[in-house]
Short mmCIF file of N, CA and C in Angstrom, two decimals:
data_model
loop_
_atom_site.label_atom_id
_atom_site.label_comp_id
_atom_site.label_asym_id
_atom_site.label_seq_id
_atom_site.Cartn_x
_atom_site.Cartn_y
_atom_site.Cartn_z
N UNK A 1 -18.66 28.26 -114.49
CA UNK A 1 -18.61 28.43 -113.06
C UNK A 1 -19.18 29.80 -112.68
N UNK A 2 -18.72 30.69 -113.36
CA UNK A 2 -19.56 32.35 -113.41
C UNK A 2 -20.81 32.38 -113.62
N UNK A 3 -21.79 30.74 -113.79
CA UNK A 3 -23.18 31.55 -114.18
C UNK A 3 -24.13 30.59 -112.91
N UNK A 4 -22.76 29.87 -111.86
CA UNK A 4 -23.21 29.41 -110.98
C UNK A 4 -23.77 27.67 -110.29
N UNK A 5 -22.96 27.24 -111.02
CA UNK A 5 -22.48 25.81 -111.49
C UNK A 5 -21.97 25.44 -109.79
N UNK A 6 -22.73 24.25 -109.09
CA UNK A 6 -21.87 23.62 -108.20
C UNK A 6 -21.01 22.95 -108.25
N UNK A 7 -20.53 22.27 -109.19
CA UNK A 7 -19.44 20.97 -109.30
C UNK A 7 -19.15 21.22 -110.61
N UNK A 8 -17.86 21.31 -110.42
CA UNK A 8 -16.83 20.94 -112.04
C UNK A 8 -16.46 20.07 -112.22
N UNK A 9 -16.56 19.25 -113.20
CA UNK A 9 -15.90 17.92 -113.55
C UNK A 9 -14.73 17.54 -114.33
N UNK A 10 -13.22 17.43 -113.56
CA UNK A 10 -12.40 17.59 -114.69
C UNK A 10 -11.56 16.21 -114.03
N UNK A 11 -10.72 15.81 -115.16
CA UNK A 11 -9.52 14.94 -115.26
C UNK A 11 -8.21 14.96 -114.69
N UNK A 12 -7.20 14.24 -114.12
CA UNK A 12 -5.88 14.38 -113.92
C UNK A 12 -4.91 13.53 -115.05
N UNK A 13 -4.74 14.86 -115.90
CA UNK A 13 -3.82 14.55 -116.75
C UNK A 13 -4.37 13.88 -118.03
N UNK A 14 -5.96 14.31 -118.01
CA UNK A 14 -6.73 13.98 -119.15
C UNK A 14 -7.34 12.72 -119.18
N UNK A 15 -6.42 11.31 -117.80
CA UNK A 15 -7.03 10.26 -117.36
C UNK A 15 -8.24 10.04 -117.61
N UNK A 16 -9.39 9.49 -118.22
CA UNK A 16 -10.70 8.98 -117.81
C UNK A 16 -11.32 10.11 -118.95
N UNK A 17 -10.74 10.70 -119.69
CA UNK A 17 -11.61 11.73 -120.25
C UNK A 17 -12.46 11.35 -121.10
N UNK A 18 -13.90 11.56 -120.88
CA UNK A 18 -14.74 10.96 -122.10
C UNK A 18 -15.97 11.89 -122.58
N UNK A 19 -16.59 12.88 -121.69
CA UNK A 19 -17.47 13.67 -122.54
C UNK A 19 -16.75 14.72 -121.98
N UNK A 20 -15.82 15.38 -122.91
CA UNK A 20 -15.20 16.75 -122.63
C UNK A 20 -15.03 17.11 -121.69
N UNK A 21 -14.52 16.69 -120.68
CA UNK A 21 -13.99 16.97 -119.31
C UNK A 21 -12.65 17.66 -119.25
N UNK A 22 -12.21 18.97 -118.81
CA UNK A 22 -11.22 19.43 -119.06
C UNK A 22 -10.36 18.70 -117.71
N UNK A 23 -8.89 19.20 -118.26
CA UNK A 23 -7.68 18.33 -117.29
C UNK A 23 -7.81 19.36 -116.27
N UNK A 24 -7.66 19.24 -114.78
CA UNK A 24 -7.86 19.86 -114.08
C UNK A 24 -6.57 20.88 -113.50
N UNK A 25 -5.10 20.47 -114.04
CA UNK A 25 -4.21 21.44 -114.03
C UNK A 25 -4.30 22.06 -114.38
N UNK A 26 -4.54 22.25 -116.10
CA UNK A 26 -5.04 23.09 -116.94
C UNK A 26 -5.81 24.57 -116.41
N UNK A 27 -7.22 23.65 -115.53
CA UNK A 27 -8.18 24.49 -114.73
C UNK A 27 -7.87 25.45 -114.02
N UNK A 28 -6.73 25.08 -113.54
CA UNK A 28 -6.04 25.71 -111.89
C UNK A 28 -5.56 26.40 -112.57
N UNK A 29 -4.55 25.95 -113.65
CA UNK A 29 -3.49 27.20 -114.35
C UNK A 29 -4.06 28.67 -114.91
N UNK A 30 -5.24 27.81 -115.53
CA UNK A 30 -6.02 29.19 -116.07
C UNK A 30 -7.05 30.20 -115.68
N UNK A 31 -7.34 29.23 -114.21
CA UNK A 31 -8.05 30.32 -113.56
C UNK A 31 -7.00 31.23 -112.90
N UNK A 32 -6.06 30.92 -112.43
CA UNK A 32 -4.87 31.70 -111.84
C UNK A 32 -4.71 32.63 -112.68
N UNK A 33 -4.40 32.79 -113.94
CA UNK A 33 -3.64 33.35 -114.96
C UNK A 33 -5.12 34.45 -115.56
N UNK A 34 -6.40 34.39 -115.13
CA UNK A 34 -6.80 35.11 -115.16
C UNK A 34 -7.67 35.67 -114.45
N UNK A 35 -7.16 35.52 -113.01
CA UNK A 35 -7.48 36.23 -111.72
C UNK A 35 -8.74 35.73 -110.90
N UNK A 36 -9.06 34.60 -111.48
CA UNK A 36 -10.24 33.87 -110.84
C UNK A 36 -9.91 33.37 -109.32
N UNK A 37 -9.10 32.70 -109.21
CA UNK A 37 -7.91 32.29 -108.45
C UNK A 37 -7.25 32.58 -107.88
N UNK A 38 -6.23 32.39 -106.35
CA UNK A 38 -4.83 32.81 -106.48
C UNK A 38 -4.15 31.86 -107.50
N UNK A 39 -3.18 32.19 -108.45
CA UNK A 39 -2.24 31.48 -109.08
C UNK A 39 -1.39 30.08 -108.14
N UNK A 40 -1.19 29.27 -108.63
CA UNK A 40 -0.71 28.34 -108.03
C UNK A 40 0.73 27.89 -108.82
N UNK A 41 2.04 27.63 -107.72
CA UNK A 41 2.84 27.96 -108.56
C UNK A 41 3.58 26.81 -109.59
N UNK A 42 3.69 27.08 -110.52
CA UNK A 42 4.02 25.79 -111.59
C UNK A 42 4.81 24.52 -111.00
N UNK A 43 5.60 25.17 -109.90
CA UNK A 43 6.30 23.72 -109.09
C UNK A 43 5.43 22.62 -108.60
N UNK A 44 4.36 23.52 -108.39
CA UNK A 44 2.76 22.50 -107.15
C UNK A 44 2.31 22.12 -108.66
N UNK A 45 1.78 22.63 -108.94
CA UNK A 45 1.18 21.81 -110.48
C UNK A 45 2.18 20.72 -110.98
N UNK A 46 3.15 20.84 -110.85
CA UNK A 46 4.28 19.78 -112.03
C UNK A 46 4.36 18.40 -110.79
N UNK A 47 4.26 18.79 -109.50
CA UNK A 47 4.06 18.16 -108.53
C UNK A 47 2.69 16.93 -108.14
N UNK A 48 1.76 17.88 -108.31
CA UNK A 48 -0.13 17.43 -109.26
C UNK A 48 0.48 16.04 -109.84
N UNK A 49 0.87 17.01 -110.99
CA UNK A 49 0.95 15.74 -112.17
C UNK A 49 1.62 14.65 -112.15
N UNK A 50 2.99 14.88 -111.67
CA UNK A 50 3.79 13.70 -111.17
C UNK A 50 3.10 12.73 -110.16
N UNK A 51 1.87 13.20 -108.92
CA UNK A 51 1.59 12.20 -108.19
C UNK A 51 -0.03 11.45 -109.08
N UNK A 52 -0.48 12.39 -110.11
CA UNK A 52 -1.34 11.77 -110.82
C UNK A 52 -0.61 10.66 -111.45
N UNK A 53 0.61 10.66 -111.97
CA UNK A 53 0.75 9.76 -112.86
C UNK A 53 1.46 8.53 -112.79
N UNK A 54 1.92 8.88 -110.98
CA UNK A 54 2.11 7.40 -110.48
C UNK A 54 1.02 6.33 -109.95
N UNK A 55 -0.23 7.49 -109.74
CA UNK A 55 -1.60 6.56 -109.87
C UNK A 55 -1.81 6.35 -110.69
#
C-alpha cells in the first residue's frame, strides 16, 4: 500500500481465500498496531468477525 497500490484485496475471516489474500481483520489490526491507521478497538473487530460469520 506504501508504494501506492489502489485496491487491497483481502478476506473476512480467511472466507474465499485463494491466491494469498490476507484476512482483512488481521489488516486493520496491524495497520493500527503500527501507526498506519487509527487502531480500531478489539471489541469492533470481534464484532467484524461475528457478523462475517453469520454470513
Amino acid at each position: 500500500m506504501a508504494c501506492g497500490v489502489e485496491r487491497v484485496h483481502a478476506t473476512a475471516l480467511g472466507v474465499g481465500e485463494r491466491v494469498v489474500n490476507s484476512c482483512l481483520e488481521l489488516l486493520i489490526d496491524n495497520f493500527g498496531r503500527l501507526g498506519a491507521r487509527p487502531p480500531v478497538p478489539r471489541e469492533r473487530l470481534a464484532a467484524y468477525c461475528a457478523a462475517a460469520s453469520r454470513c
